[in-house]
PDB file of C-alpha atoms in Angstrom:
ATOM      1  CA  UNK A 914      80.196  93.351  76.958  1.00  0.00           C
ATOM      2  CA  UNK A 915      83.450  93.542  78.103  1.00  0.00           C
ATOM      3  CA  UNK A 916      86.385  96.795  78.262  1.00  0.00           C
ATOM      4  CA  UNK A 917      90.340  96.521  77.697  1.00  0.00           C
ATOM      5  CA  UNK A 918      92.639  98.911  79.149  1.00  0.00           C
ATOM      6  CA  UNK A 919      96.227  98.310  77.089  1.00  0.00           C
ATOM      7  CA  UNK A 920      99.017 100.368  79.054  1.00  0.00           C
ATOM      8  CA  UNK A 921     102.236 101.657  77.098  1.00  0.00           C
ATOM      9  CA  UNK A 922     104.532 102.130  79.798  1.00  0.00           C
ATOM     10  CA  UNK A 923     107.663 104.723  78.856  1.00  0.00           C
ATOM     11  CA  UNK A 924     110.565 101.623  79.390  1.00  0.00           C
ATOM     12  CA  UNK A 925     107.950 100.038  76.343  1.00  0.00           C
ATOM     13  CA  UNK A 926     106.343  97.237  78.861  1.00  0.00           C
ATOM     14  CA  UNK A 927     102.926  96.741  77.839  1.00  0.00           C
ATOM     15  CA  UNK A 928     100.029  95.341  80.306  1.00  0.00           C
ATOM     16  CA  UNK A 929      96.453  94.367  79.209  1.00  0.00           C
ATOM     17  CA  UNK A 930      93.375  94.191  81.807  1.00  0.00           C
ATOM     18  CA  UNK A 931      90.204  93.069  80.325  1.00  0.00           C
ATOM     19  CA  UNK A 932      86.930  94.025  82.194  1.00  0.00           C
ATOM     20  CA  UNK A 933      83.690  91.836  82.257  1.00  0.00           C
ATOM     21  CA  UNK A 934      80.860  92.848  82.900  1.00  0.00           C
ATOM     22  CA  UNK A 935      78.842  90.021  83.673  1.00  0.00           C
ATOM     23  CA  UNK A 936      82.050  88.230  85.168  1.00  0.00           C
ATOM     24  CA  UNK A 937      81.191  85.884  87.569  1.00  0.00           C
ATOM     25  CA  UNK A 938      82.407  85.912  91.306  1.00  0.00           C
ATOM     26  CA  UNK A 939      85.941  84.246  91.711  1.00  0.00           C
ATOM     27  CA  UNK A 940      85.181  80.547  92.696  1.00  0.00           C
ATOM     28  CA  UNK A 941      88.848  79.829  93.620  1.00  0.00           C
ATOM     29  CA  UNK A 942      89.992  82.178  96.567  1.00  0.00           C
ATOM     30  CA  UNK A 943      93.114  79.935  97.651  1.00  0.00           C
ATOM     31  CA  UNK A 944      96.270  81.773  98.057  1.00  0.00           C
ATOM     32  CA  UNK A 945      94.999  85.404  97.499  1.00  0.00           C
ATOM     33  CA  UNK A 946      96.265  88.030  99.839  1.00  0.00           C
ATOM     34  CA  UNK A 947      95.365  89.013 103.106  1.00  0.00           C
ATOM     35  CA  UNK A 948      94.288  92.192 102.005  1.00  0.00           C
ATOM     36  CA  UNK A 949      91.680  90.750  99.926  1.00  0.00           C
ATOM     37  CA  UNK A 950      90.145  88.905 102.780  1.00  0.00           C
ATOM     38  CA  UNK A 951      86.434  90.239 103.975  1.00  0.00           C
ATOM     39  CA  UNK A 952      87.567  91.435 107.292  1.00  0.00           C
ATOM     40  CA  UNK A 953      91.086  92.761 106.815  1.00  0.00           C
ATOM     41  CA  UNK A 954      89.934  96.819 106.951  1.00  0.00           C
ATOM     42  CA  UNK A 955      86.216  95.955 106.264  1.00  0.00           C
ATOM     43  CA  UNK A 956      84.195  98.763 104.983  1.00  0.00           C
ATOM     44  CA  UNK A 957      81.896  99.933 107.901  1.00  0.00           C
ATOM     45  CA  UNK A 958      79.336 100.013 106.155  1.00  0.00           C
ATOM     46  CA  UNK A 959      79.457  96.773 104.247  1.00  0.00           C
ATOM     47  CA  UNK A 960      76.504  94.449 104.181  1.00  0.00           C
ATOM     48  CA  UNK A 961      78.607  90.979 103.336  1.00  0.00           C
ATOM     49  CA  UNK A 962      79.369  88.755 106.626  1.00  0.00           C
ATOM     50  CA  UNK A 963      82.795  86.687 106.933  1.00  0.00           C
ATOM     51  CA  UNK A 964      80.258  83.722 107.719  1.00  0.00           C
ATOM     52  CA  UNK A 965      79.086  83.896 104.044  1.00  0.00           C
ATOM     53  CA  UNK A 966      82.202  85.566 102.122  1.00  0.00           C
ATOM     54  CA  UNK A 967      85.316  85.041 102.709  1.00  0.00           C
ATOM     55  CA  UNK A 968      86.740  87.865 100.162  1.00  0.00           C
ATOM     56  CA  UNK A 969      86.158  91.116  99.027  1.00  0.00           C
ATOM     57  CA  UNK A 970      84.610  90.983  95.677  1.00  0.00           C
ATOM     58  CA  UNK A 971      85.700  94.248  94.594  1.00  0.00           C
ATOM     59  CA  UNK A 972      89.330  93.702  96.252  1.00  0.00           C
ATOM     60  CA  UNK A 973      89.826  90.319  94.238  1.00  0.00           C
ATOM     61  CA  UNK A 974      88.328  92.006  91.316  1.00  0.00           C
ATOM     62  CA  UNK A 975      90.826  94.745  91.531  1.00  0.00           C
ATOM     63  CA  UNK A 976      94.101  92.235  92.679  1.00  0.00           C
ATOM     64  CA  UNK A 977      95.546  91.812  89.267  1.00  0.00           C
ATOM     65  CA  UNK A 978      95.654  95.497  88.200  1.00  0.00           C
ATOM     66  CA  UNK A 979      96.574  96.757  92.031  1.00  0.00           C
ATOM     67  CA  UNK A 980      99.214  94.216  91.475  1.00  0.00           C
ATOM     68  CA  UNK A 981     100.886  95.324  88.500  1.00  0.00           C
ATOM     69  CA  UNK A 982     100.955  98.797  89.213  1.00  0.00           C
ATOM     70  CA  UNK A 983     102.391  97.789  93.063  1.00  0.00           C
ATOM     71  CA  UNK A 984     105.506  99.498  92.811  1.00  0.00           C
ATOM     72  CA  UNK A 985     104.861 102.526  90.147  1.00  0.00           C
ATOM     73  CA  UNK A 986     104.853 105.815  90.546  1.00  0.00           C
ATOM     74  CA  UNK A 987     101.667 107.542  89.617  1.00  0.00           C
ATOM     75  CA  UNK A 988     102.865 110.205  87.683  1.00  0.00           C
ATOM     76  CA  UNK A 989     104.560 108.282  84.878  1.00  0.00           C
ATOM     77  CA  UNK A 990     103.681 109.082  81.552  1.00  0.00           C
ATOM     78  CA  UNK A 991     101.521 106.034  79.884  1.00  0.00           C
ATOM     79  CA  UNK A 992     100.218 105.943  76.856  1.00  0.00           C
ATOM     80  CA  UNK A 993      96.313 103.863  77.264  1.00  0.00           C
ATOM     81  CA  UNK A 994      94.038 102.650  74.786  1.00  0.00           C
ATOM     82  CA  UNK A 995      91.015 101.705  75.849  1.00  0.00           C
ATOM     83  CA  UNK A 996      88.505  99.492  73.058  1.00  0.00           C
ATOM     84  CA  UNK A 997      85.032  98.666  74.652  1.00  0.00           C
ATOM     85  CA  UNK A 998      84.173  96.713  70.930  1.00  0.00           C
ATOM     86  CA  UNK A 999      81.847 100.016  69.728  1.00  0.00           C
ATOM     87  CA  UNK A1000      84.554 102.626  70.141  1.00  0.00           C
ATOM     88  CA  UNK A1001      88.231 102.696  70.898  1.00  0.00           C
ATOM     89  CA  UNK A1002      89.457 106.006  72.878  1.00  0.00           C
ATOM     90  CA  UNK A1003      93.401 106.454  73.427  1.00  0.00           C
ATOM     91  CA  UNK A1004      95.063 108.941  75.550  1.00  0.00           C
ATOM     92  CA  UNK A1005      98.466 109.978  76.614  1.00  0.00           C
ATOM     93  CA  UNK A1006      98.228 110.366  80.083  1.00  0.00           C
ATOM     94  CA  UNK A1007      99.421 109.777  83.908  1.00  0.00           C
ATOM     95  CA  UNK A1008      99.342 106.607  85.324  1.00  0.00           C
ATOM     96  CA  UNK A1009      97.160 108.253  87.897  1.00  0.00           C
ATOM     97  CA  UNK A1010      94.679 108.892  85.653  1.00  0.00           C
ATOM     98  CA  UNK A1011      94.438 105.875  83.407  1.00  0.00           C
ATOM     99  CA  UNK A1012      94.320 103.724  86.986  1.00  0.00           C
ATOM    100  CA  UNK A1013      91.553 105.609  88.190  1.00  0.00           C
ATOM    101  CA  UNK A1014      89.470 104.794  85.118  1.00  0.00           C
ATOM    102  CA  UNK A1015      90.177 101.278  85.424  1.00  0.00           C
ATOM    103  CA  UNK A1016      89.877 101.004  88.853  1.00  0.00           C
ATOM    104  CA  UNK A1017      86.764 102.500  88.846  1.00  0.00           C
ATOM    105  CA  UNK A1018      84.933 100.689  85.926  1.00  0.00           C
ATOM    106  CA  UNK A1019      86.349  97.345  87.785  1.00  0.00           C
ATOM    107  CA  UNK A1020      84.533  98.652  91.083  1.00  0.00           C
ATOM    108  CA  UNK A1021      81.531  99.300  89.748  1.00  0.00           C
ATOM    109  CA  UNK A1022      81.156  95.576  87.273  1.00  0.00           C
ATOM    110  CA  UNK A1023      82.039  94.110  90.973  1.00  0.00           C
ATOM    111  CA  UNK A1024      79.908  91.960  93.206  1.00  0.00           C
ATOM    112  CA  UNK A1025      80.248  94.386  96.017  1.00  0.00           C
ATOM    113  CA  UNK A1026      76.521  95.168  96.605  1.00  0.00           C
ATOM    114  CA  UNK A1027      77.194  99.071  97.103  1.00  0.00           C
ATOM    115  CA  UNK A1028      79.370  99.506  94.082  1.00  0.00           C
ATOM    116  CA  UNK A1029      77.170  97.718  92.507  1.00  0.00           C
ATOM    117  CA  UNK A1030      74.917 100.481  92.343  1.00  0.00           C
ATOM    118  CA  UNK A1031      77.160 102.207  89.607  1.00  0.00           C
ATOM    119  CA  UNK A1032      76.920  99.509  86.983  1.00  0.00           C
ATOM    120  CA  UNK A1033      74.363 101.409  84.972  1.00  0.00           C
ATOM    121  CA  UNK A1034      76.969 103.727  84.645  1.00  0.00           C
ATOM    122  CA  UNK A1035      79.625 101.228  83.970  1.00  0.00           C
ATOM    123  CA  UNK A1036      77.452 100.092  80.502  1.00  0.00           C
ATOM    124  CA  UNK A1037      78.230 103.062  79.817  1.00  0.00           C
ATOM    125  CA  UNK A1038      81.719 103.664  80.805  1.00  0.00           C
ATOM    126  CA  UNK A1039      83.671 106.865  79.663  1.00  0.00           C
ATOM    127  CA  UNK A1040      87.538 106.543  79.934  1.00  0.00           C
ATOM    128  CA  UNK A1041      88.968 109.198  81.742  1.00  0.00           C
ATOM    129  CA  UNK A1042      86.079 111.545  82.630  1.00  0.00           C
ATOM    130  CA  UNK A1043      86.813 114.609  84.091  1.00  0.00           C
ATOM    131  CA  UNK A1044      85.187 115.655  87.728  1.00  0.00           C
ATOM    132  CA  UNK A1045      82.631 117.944  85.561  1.00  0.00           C
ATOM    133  CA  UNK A1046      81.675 114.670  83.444  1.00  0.00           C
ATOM    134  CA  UNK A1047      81.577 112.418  85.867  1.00  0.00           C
ATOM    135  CA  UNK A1048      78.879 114.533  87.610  1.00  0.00           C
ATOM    136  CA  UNK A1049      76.990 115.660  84.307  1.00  0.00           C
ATOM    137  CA  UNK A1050      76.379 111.467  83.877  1.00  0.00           C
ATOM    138  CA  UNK A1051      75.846 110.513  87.641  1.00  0.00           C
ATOM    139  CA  UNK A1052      73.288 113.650  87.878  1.00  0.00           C
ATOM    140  CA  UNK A1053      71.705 112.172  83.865  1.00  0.00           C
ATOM    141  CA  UNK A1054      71.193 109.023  84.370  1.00  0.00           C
ATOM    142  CA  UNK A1055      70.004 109.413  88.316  1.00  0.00           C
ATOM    143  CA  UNK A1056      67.413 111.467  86.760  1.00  0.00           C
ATOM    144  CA  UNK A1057      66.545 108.730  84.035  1.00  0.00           C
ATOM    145  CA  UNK A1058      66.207 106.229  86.670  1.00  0.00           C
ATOM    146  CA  UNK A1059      63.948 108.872  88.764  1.00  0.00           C
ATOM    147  CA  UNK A1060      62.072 109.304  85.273  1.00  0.00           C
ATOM    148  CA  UNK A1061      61.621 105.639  84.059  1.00  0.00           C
ATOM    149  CA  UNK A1062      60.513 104.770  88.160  1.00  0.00           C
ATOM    150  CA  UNK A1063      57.551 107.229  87.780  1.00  0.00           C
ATOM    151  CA  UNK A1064      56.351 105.856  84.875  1.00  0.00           C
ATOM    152  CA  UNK A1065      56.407 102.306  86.893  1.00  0.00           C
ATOM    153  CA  UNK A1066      54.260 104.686  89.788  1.00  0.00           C
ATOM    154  CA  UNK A1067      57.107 104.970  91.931  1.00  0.00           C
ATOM    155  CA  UNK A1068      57.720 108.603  93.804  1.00  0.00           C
ATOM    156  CA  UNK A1069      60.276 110.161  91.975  1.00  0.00           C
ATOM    157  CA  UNK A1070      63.382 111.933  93.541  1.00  0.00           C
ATOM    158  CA  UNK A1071      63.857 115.146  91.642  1.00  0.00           C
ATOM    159  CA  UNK A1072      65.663 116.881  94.909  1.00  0.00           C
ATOM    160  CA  UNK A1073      69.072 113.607  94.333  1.00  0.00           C
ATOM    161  CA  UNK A1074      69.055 113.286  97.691  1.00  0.00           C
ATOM    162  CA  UNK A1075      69.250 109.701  96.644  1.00  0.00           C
ATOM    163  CA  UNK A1076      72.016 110.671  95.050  1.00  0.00           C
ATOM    164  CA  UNK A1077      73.669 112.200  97.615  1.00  0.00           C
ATOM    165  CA  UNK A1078      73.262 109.252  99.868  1.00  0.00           C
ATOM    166  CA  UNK A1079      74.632 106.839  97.218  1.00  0.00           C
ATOM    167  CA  UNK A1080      77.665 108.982  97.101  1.00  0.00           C
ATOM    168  CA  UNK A1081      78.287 109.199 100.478  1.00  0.00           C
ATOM    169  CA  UNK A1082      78.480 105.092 101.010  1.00  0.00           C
ATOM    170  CA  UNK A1083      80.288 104.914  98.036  1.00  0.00           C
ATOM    171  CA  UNK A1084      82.882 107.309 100.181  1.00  0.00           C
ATOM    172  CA  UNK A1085      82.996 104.568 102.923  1.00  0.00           C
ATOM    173  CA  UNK A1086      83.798 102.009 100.449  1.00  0.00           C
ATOM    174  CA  UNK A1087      86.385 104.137  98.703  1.00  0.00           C
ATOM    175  CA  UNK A1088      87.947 104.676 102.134  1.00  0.00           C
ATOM    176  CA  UNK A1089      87.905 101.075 103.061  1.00  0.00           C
ATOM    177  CA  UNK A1090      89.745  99.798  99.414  1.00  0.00           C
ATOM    178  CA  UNK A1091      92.640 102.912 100.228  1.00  0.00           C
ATOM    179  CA  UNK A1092      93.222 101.152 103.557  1.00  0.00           C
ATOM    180  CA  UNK A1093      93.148  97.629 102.182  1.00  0.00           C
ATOM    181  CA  UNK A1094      95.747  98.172  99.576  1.00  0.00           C
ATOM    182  CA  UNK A1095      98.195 100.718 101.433  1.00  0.00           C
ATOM    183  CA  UNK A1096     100.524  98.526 103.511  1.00  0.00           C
ATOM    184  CA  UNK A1097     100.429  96.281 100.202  1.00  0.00           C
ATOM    185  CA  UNK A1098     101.718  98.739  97.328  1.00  0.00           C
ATOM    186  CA  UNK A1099     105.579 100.163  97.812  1.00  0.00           C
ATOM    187  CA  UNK A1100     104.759 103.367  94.919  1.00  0.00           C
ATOM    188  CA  UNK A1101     101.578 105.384  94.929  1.00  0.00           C
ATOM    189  CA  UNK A1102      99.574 104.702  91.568  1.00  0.00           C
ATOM    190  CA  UNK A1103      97.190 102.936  92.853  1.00  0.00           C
ATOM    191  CA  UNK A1104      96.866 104.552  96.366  1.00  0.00           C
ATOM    192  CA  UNK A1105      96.618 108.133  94.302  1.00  0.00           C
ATOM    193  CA  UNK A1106      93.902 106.756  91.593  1.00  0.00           C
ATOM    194  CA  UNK A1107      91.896 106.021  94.646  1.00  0.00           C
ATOM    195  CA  UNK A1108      92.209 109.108  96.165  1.00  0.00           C
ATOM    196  CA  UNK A1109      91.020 110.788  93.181  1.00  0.00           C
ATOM    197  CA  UNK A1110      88.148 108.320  92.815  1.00  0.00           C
ATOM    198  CA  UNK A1111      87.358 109.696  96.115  1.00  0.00           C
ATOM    199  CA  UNK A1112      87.315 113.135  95.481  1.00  0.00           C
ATOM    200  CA  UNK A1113      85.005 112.498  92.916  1.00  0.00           C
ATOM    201  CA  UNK A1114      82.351 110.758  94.592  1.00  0.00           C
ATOM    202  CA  UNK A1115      82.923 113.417  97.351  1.00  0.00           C
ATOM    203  CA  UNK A1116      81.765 116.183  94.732  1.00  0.00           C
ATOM    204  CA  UNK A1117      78.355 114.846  94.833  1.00  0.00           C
ATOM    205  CA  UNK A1118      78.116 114.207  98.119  1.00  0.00           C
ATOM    206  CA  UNK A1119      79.450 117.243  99.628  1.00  0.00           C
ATOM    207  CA  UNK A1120      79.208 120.176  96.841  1.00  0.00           C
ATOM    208  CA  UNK A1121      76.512 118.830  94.641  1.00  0.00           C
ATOM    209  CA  UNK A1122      74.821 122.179  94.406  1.00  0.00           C
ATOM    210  CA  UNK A1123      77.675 123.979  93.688  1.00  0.00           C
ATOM    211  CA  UNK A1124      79.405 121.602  91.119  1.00  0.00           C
ATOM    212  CA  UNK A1125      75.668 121.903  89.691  1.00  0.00           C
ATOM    213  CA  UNK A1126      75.237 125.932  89.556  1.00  0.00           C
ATOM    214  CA  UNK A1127      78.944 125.296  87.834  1.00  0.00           C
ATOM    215  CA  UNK A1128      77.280 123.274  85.045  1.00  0.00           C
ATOM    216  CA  UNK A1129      74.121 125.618  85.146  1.00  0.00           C
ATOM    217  CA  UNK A1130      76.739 128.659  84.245  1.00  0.00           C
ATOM    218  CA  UNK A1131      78.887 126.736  81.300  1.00  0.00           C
ATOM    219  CA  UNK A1132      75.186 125.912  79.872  1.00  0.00           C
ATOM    220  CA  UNK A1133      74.048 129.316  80.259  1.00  0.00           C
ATOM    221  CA  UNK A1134      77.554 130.492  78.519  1.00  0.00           C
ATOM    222  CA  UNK A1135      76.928 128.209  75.151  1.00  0.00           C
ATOM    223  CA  UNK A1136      72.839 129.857  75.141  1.00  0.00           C
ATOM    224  CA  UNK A1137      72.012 125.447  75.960  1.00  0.00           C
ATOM    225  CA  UNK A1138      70.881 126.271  79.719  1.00  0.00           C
ATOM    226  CA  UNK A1139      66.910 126.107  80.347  1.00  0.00           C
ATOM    227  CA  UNK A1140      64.793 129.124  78.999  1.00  0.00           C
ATOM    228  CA  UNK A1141      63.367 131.539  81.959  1.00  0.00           C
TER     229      UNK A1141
END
């Protein structure tokens, strides 16, 4: 399975980034930036050792779009379509947002053994999901993967704290990338899709309860929420 972002700039440049999902790690690491290297700003919570890996798998993965969008300014119009080979969505948008979709999707398909636990949600990727849809599917399918280990006899974690937890490493990493790649870019798309990445993930980690009693109430609203 693989995703394609195509960006429609407003001077009419067009850029393509095709996403993998069972792309292999880069083989060839000569000549990449500094920034990409393992230890330049090094998550603190990373488990990878400069003895073993030389690069950042999700930095390399995310060089050519970080690249591209170097110099832009984040709140250009684009127009994006995005074609995952079973649907196509397209949205006129801010480069912003559009980045922060493809940024993330290309975290989570990395090698990075911590964003790597957001590839089941990368199967099932959803172009520019708002902060109530991105925690509507990370609460869903946590919950599927709590269901599906009890039927294997494993103790089930109906609380998400697990959840919460994943969250807050993912925060680390987040952190870590926004470091990497600020003395590198000279505009802010890329440094802004980040940070709103990062808000995200800091939804469920920090106000999990209340972005869920926010849900509860827009259920209750359409008569869908759970019967008394």
């Amino acid at each position: 399975m693989s995703v394609t972002y195509s960006f429609a700039l407003s001077e009419g440049d067009t850029r393509d980034f095709q996403v993998d999902m069972d792309a292999k790690p880069a083989s060839d690491t000569a000549g990449l930036p500094e920034w990409t290297r393992l230890g330049h700003c090094q998550c603190s919570n990373c488990p990878l050792k400069k003895t073993d890996t030389s690069h950042c798998p999700a930095a390399v993965d995310m060089l050519p779009v970080v690249d591209a969008f170097r110099d832009e300014n984040a709140y250009q119009k684009v127009t994006v379509r995005v074609d995952d080979g079973r649907r196509r969505y397209e949205k006129e948008t801010t480069l912003e947002e559009s980045l922060r979709s493809l940024l993330g999707l290309i975290m989570a398909t990395s090698q990075c053994p911590i964003l790597g636990e957001l590839r089941a949600m990368a199967v099932h990727h959803m172009p520019f999901a708002s902060t109530d849809e991105f925690i509507m599917r990370s609460v869903s399918l946590y919950l599927l993967q709590q269901y599906f280990g009890k039927r294997h006899h494993k103790t089930p974690d109906w609380e998400l704290q697990g959840l919460v937890e994943r969250n807050q490493r993912l925060q680390l990493v987040n952190q870590a990338l926004w470091q990497r790649i600020h003395t590198f870019c000279q505009g802010d798309s890329n440094l802004k899709a980040l940070l709103n990445f990062f808000s995200m993930a800091s939804s469920v980690s920090y106000s999990l309860e209340t972005q869920l009693r926010k849900l509860e109430a827009k259920l209750d609203e359409h008569d869908i929420g759970m019967a008394p």
